[in-house]
Coordinates of C-alpha atoms and ligand atoms in Angstrom, one line a residue:
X1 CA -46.6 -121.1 -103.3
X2 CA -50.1 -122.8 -103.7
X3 CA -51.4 -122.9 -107.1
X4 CA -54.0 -120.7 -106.2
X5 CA -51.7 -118.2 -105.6
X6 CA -50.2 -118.0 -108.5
X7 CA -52.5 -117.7 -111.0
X8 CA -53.8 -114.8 -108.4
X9 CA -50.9 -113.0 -109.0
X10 CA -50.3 -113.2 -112.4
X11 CA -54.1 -112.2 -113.1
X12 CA -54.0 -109.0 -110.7
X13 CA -50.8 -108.1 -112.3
X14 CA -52.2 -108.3 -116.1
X15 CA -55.6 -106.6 -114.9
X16 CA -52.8 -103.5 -113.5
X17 CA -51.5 -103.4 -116.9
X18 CA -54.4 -104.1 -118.8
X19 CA -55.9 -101.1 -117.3
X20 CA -53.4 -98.5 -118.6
X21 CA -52.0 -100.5 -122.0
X22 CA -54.4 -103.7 -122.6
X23 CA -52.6 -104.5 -126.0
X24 CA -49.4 -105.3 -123.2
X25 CA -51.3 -107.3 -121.4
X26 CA -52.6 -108.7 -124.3
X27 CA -49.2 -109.7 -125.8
X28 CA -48.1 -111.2 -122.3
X29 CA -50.7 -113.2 -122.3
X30 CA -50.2 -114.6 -125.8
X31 CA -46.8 -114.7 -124.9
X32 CA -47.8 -117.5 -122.4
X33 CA -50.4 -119.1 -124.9
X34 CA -47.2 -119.6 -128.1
X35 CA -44.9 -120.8 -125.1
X36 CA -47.3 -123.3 -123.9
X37 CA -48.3 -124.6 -127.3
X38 CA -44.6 -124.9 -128.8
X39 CA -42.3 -127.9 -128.4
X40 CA -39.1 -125.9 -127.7
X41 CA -35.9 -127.3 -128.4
X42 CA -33.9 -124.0 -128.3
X43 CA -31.1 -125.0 -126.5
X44 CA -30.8 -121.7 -125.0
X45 CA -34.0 -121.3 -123.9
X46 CA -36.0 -122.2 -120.3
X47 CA -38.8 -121.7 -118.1
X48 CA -37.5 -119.8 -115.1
X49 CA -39.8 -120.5 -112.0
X50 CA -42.9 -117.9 -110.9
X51 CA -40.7 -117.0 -108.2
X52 CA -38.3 -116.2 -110.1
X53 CA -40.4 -113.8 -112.9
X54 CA -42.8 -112.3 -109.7
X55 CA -39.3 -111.3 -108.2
X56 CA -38.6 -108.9 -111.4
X57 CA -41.6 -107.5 -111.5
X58 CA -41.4 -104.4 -108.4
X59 CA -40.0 -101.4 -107.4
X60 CA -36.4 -102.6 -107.3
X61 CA -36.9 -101.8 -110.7
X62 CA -37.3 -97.5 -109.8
X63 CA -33.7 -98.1 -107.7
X64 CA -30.3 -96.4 -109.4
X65 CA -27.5 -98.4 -107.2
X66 CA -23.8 -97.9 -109.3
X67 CA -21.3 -99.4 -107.2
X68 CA -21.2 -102.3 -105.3
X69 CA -22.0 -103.6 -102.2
X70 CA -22.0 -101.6 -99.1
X71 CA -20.0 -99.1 -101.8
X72 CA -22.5 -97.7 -103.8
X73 CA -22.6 -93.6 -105.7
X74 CA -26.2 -93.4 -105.3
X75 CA -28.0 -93.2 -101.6
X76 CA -30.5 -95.3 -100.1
X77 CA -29.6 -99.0 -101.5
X78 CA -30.0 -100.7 -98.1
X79 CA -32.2 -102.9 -99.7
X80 CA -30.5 -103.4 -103.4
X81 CA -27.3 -104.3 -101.0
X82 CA -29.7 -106.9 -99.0
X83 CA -30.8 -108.5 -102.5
X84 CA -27.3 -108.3 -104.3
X85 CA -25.4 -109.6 -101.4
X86 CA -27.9 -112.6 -101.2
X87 CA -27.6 -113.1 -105.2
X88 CA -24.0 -113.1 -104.7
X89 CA -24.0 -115.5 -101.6
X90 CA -25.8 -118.1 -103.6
X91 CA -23.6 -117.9 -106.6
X92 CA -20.1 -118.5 -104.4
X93 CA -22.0 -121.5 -102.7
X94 CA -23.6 -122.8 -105.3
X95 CA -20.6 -122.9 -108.2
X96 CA -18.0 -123.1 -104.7
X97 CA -16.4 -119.7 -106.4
X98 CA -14.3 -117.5 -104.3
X99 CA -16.4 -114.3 -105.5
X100 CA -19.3 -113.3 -107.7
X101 CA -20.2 -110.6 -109.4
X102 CA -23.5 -110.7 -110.1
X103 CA -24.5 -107.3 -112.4
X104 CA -24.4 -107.8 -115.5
X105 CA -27.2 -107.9 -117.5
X106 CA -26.5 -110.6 -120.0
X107 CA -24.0 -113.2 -120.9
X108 CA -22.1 -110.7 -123.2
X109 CA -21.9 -107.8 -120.5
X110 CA -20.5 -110.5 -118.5
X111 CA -17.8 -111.2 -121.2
X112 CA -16.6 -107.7 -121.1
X113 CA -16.5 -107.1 -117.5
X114 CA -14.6 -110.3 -117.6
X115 CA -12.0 -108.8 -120.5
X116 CA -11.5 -105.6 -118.8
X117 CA -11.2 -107.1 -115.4
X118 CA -8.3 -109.2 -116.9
X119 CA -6.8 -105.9 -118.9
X120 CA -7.0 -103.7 -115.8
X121 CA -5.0 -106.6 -113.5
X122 CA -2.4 -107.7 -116.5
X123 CA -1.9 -104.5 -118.2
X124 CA -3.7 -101.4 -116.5
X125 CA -2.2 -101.9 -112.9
X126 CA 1.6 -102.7 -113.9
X127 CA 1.7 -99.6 -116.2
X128 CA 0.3 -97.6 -113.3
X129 CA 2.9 -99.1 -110.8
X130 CA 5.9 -98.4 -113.6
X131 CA 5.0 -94.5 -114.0
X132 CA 4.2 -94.4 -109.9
X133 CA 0.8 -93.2 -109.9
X134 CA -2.9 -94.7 -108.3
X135 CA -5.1 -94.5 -111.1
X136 CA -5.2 -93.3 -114.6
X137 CA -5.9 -90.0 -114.1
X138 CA -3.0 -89.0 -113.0
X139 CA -1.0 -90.5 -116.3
X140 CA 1.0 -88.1 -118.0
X141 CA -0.7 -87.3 -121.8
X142 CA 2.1 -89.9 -123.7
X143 CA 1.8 -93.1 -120.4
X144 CA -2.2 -92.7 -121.6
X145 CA -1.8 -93.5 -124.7
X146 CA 1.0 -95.7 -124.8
X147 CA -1.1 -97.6 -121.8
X148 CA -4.3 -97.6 -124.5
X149 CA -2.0 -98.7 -127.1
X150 CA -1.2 -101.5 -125.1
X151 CA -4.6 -102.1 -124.4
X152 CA -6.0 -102.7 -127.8
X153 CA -3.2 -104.9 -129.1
X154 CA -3.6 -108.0 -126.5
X155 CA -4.3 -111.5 -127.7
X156 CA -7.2 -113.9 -127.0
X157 CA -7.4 -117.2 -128.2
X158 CA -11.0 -118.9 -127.9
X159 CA -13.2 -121.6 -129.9
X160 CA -13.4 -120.9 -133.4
X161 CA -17.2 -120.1 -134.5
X162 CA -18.0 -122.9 -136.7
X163 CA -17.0 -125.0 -134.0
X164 CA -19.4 -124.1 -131.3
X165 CA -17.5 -120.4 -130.3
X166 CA -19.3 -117.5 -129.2
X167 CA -19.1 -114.3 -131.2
X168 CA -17.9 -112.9 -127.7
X169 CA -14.9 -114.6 -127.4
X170 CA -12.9 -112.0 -130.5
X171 CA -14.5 -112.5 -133.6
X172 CA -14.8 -109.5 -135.9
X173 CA -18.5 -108.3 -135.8
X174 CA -18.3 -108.1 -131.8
X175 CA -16.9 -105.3 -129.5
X176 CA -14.2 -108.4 -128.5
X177 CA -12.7 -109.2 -131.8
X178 CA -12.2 -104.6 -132.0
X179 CA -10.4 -105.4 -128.8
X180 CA -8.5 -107.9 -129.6
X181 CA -6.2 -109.5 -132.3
X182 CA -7.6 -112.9 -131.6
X183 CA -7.0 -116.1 -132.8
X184 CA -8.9 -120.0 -133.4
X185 CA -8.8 -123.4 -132.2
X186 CA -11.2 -125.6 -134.1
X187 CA -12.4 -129.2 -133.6
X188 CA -10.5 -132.4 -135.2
X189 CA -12.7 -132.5 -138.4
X190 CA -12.4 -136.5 -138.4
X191 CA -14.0 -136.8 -134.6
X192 CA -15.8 -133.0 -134.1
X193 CA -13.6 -133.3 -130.9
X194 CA -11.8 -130.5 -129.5
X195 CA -7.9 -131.8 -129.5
X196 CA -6.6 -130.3 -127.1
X197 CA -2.8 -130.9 -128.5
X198 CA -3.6 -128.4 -131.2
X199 CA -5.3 -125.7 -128.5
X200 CA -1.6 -126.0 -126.8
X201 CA 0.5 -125.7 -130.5
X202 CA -1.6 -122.4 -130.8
X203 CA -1.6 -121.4 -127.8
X204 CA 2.6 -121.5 -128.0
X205 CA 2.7 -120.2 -131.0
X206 CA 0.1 -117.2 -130.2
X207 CA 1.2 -116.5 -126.8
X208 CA -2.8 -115.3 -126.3
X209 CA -3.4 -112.9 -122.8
X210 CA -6.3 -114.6 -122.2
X211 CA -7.5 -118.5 -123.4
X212 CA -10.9 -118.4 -123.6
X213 CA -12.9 -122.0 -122.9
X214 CA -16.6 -122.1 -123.3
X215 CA -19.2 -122.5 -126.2
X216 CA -22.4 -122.4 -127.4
X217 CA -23.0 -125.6 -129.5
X218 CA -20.6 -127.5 -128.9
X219 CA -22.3 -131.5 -127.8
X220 CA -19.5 -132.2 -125.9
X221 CA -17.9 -132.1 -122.1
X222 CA -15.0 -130.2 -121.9
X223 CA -11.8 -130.8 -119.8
X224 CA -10.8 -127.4 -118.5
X225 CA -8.1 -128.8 -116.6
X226 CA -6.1 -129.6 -119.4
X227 CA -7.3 -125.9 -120.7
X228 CA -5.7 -124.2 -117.5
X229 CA -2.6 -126.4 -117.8
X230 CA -2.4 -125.2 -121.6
X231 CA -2.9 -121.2 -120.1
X232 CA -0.1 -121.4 -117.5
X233 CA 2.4 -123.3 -120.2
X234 CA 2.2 -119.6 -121.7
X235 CA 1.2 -117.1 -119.1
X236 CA -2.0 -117.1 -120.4
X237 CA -5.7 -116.1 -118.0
X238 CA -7.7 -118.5 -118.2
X239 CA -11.4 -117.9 -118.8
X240 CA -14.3 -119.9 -119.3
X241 CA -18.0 -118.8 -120.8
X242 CA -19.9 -121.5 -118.9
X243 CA -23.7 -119.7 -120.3
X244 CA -24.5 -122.4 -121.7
X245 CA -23.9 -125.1 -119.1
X246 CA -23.7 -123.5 -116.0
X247 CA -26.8 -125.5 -114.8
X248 CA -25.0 -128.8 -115.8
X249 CA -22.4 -127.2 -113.3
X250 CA -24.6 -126.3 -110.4
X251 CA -26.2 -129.4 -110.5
X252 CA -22.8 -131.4 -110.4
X253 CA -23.3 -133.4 -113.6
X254 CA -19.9 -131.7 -114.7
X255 CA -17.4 -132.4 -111.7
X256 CA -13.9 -132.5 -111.8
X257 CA -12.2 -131.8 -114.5
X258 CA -15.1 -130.7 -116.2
X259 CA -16.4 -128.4 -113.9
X260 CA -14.5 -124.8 -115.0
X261 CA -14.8 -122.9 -111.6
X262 CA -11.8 -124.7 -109.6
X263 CA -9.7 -124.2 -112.9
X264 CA -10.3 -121.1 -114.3
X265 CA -9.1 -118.0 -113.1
X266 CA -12.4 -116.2 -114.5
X267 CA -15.8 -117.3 -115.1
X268 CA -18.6 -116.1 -117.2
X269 CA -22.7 -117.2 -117.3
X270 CA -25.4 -116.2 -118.4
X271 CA -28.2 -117.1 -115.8
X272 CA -31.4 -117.9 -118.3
X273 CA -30.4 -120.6 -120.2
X274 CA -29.7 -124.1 -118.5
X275 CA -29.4 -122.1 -114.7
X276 CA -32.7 -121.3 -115.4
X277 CA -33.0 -117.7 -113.6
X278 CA -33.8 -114.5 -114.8
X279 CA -32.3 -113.0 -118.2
X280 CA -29.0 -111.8 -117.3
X281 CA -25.1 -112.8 -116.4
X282 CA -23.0 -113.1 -113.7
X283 CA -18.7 -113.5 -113.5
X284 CA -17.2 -115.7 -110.9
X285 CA -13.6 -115.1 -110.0
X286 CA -10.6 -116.1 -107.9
X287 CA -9.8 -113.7 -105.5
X288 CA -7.1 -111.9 -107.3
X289 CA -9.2 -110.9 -109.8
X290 CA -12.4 -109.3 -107.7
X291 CA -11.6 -105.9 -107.4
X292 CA -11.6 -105.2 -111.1
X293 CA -14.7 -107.6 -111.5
X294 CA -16.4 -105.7 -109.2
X295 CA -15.2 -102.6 -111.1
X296 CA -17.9 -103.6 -114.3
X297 CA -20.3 -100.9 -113.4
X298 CA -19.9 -98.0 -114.2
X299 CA -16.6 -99.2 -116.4
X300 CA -18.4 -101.1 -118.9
X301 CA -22.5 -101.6 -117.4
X302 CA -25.1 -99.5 -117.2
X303 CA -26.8 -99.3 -113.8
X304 CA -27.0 -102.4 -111.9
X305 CA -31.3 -104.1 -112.6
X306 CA -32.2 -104.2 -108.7
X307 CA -35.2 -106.2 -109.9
X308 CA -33.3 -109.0 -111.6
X309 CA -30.5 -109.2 -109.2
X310 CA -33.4 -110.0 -106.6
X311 CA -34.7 -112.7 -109.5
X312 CA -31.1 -114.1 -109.7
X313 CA -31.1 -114.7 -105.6
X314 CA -34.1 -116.9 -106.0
X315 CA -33.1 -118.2 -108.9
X316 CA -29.8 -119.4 -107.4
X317 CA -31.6 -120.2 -103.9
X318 CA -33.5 -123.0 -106.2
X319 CA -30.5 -124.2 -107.7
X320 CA -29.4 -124.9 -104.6
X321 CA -31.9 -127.4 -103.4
X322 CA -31.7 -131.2 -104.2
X323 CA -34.1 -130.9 -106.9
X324 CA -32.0 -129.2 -109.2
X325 CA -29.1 -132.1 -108.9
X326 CA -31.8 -134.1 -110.6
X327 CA -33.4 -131.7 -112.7
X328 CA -29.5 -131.6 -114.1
X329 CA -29.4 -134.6 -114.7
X330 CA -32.7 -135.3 -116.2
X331 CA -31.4 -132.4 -118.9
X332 CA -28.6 -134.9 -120.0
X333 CA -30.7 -137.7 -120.1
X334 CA -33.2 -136.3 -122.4
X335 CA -30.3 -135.1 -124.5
X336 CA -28.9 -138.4 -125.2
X337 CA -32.1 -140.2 -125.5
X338 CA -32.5 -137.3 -128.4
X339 CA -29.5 -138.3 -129.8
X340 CA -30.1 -141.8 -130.2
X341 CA -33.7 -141.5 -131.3
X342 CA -32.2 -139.2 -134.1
X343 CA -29.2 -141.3 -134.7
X344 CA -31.4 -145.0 -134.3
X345 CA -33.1 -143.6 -137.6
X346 CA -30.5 -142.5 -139.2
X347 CA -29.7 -138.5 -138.9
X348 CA -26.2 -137.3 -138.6
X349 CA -25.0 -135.6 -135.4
X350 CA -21.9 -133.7 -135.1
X351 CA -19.6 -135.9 -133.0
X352 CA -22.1 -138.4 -132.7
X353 CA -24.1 -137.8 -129.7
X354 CA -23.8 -135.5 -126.9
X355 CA -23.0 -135.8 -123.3
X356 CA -24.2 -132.3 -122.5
X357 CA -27.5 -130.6 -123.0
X358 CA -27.0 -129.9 -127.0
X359 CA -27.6 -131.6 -130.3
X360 CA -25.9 -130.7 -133.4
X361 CA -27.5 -132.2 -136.7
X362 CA -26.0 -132.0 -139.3
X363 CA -29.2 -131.9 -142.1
X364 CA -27.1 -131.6 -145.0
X365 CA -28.0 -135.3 -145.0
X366 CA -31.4 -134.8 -145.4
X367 CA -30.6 -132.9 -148.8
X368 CA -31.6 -129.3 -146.9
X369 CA -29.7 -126.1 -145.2
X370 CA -29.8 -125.2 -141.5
X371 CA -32.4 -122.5 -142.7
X372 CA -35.0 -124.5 -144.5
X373 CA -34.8 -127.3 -141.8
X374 CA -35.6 -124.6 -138.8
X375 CA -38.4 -123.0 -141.2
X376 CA -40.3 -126.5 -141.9
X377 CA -39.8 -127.5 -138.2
X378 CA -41.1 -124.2 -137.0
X379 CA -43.9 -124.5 -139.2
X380 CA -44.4 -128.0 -137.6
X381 CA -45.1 -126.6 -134.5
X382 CA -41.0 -127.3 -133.4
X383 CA -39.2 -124.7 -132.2
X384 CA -35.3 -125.4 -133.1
X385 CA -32.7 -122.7 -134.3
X386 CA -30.0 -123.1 -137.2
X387 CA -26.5 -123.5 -136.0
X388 CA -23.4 -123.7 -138.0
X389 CA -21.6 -127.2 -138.3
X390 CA -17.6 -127.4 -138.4
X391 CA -16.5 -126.4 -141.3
X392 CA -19.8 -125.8 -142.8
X393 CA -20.1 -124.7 -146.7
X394 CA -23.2 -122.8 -146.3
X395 CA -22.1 -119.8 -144.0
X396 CA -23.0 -118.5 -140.5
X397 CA -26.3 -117.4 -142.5
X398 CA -27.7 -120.4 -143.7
X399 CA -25.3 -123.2 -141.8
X400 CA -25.6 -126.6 -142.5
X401 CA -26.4 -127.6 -139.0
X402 CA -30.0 -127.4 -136.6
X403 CA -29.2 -127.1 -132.9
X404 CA -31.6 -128.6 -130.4
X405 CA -31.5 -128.5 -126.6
X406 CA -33.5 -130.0 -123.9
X407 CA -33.4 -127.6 -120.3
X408 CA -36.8 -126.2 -121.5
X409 CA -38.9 -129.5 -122.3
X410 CA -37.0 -131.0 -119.2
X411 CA -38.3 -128.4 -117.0
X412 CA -42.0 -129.3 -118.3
X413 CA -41.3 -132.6 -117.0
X414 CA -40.9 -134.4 -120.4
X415 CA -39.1 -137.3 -120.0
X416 CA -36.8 -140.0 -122.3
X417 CA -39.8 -141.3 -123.8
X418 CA -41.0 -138.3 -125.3
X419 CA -37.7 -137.2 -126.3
X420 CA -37.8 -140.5 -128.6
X421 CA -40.9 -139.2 -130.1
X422 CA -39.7 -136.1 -130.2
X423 CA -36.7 -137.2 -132.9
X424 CA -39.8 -139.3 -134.2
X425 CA -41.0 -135.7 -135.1
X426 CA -38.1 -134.0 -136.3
X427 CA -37.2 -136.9 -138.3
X428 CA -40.3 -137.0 -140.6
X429 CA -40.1 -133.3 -141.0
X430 CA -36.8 -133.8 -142.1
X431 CA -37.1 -136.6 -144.4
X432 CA -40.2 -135.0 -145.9
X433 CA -38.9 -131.2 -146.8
X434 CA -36.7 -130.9 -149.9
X435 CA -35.0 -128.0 -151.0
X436 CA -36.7 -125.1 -153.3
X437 CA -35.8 -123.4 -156.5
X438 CA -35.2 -119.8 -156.8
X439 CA -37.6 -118.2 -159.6
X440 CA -34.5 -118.6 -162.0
X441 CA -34.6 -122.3 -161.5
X442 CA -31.2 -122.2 -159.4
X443 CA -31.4 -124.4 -156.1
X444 CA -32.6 -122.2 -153.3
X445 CA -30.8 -122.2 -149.8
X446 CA -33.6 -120.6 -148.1
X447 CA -37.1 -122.1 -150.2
X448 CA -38.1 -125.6 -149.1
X449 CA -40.9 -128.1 -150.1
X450 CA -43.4 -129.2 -147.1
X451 CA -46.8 -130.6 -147.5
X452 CA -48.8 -128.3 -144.9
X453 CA -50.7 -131.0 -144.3
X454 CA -48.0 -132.6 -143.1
X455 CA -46.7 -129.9 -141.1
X456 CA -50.1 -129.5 -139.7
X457 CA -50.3 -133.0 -138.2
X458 CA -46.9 -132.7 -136.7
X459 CA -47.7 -129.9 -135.2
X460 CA -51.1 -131.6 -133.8
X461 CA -48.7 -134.2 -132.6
X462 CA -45.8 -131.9 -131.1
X463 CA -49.2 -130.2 -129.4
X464 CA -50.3 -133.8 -128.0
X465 CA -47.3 -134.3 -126.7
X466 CA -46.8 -131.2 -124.9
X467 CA -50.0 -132.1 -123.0
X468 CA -49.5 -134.1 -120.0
X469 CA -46.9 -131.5 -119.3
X470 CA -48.4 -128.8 -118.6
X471 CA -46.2 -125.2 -119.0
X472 CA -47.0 -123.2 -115.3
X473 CA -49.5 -125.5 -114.2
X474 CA -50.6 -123.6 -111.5
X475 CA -50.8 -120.0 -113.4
X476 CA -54.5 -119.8 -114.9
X477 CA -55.4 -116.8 -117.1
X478 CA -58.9 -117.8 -117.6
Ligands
PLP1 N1 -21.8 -116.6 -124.2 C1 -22.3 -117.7 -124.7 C2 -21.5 -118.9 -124.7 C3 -23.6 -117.7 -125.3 O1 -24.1 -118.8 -125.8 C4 -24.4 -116.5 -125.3 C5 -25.7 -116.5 -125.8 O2 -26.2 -117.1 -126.6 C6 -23.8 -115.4 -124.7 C7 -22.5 -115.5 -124.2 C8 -24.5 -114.1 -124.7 O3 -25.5 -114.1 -123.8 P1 -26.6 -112.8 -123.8 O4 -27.5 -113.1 -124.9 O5 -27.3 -112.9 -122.5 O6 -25.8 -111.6 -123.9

């Protein structure tokens, strides 16, 4: 699409909504302004393509479409079908997955389509064949609930929190830890490393349903065929929650053993974050496993989003071209030249360095918490978000640890020299913010010192740097 076009679009669109709610298109607009003018190193976070965001934006939206492909409750969906079948197409030949479900609406409704796809195969179905009956309907009163007995007391065993886990995979103040009795692995607290000798002592000593692979700041590769080799030593299904690096998947920087879809028998994503697409999720299965996958609406989703399945299609057509390999690629890079910026003068990282798209610093060197680090870099223009740090004193609240990822920058087009001015950045901040006092005179774990001077010229600088890479070049507002 010409440049031209673009900003064409984007304008009409705003002068649509502008006429019936201006203070919307007002807040869009600013939305675009704070996103072009912040250096954001949320690792989480990306750009997705025009593309991509005009493909949300239509009357796919309007469309109820419960079911599935070619077997939908609702009628009319020849065209969701057309859309969702291409979505899926893309997935399966993008990741090389057997089948893909590509529904839900974020990374965590992809977590529980996964569970209950996995309940309804391992428990569900050989309850239903031991009482003789097709579906659960026609249970007598006691087979129900013994069958949702047996239900809510299976075990998952997944990546402990503090050491890059997911609240999704069975902790307490999620749906998945009220499902399941669930249990840790952590990282070796001498190396940050997961060891995968200790996953397999709990896994025999747990006996877990489901071993859960996948995390959310963890700086590390993982081998998931040791993981699946670990699962079938107990019986166990193996999922993994790629949301985080599923765009370091499609563009084949994680091969091998490090690329989760060959191993696993179930695979979760979100498809914002390093994939770059629309806000949403997707599950990828093996072929066992795709009935009940494709079972997640109405069993646990809302109405299928029309409007961002079509999004995800073009979103996955992109990361199919040649451009994304390197795009993939480029995200590492600029990771590691993060890392050794930071590390060259002298910040601690959590394992040491990264070979994914993450950086975990630990700023308890610099004297601060997780919370008064992300509060003087945000007011330095930086964009970051607190992360816990394994076995971190101050809490899931405050942490100890400031997580900072590169897909977004990378997608500007900044490159490994920036990245080194980048930590140039963060450092100084850093070095320059001390912890605050509460009124009593106690030490503060959310109050912090920061010249706003100081703050104000880093944030001139983050700006500065920022500018040769333009965000949406080719979407003017003016
Ligand atoms: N799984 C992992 C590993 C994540 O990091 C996240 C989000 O941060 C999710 C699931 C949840 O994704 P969503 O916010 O789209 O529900």
């Amino acid at each position: 699409m010409s440049r031209n076009a673009e900003s064409t679009a984007f304008r009409s669109a705003l002068e649509v909504i502008r006429a019936v709610e201006p203070r919307v298109a007002d807040a869009i607009g600013a939305e675009l302004t704070d996103q072009r003018e912040s250096l954001k190193l949320i690792a989480s976070e990306n750009y997705a393509s025009p593309a991509t965001l005009l493909a949300m934006g239509n009357w796919f939206s309007d469309k109820y479409a419960e079911g599935t492909v070619g077997r939908r409750f609702y009628a009319g969906c020849q065209n969701v079908d057309t859309v969702e079948a291409l979505a899926a197409e893309h997935a399966r030949e993008l990741f090389g997955a057997a089948h893909a479900y590509v529904q839900p609406h974020s990374g965590i409704d992809a977590n529980l389509v996964a569970f209950w796809a996995v309940l309804a195969d391992r428990v569900e179905s050989p309850a239903l064949k031991k009482a003789q009956v097709r579906q659960v309907n026609d249970l007598t009163e006691a087979d129900w609930f013994a069958l949702r007995r047996e239900l809510g007391n299976q075990r998952m065993l997944g990546m402990s929190l503090d050491a890059g886990g997911h609240l999704t995979h069975g902790f307490r103040p999620n749906i998945s830890g009220k499902m399941f009795d669930q249990r840790s692995y952590g990282t070796d607290p001498a190396t940050g490393l997961i060891d995968y000798d200790r996953v397999a002592e709990a896994a025999r000593e747990f006996k877990p349903l489901i071993l859960v692979g996948g995390y959310s700041a963890y700086p590390r590769k993982v081998n998931f065929r040791i993981l699946r080799e670990i699962a079938d030593s107990v019986g166990a299904t193996f999922m993994v929650d790629m949301a985080h690096f599923a765009g370091l998947v499609a563009g084949k920087v994680f091969t091998g053993d490090f690329d989760p879809v060959p191993h696993a028998h179930i695979v979760t994503t979100t498809t914002h974050k390093s994939l770059r697409g629309p806000r949403g999720g997707m599950v990828l299965c093996q072929p066992e496993l795709a009935d009940q996958v494709d079972r997640g609406c109405p069993m646990v989703l809302g109405g299928p989003l029309p409007h961002v399945m079509a999004a995800k299609a073009v979103a996955l057509a992109e990361a199919r071209r040649p451009d994304f390999a390197d795009y993939a690629q480029r995200i590492v890079d600029n990771a590691q030249a993060l890392a050794e910026g930071l590390l060259s003068r002298g910040a601690t990282l959590v394992t040491g360095g990264t070979d994914n798209h993450l950086v975990l610093i630990d700023v308890s060197g610099y004297g601060l918490t997780g919370r008064q680090a992300e509060q003087a870099l945000l007011d330095s223009g930086i964009v970051t978000n607190r992360n816990s740090v394994p076995q971190d004193p101050n809490g899931a609240w405050y942490t100890s640890g400031i997580r900072i990822g590169t897909p977004a920058l990378t997608t500007r087009g900044l490159g490994t020299a920036e990245m080194d001015q980048t930590a140039e950045l963060i450092h100084t901040v850093l070095t320059q913010t001390t912890a605050g006092a509460n009124a009593d005179g106690t030490p503060s774990k959310a109050k912090y010192n920061l010249d706003a001077g100081l703050a104000d010229k880093i944030a001139r600088q983050a700006t500065d740097l920022l500018a040769t890479y333009p965000l949406y070049p080719g979407i003017d507002l003016s």
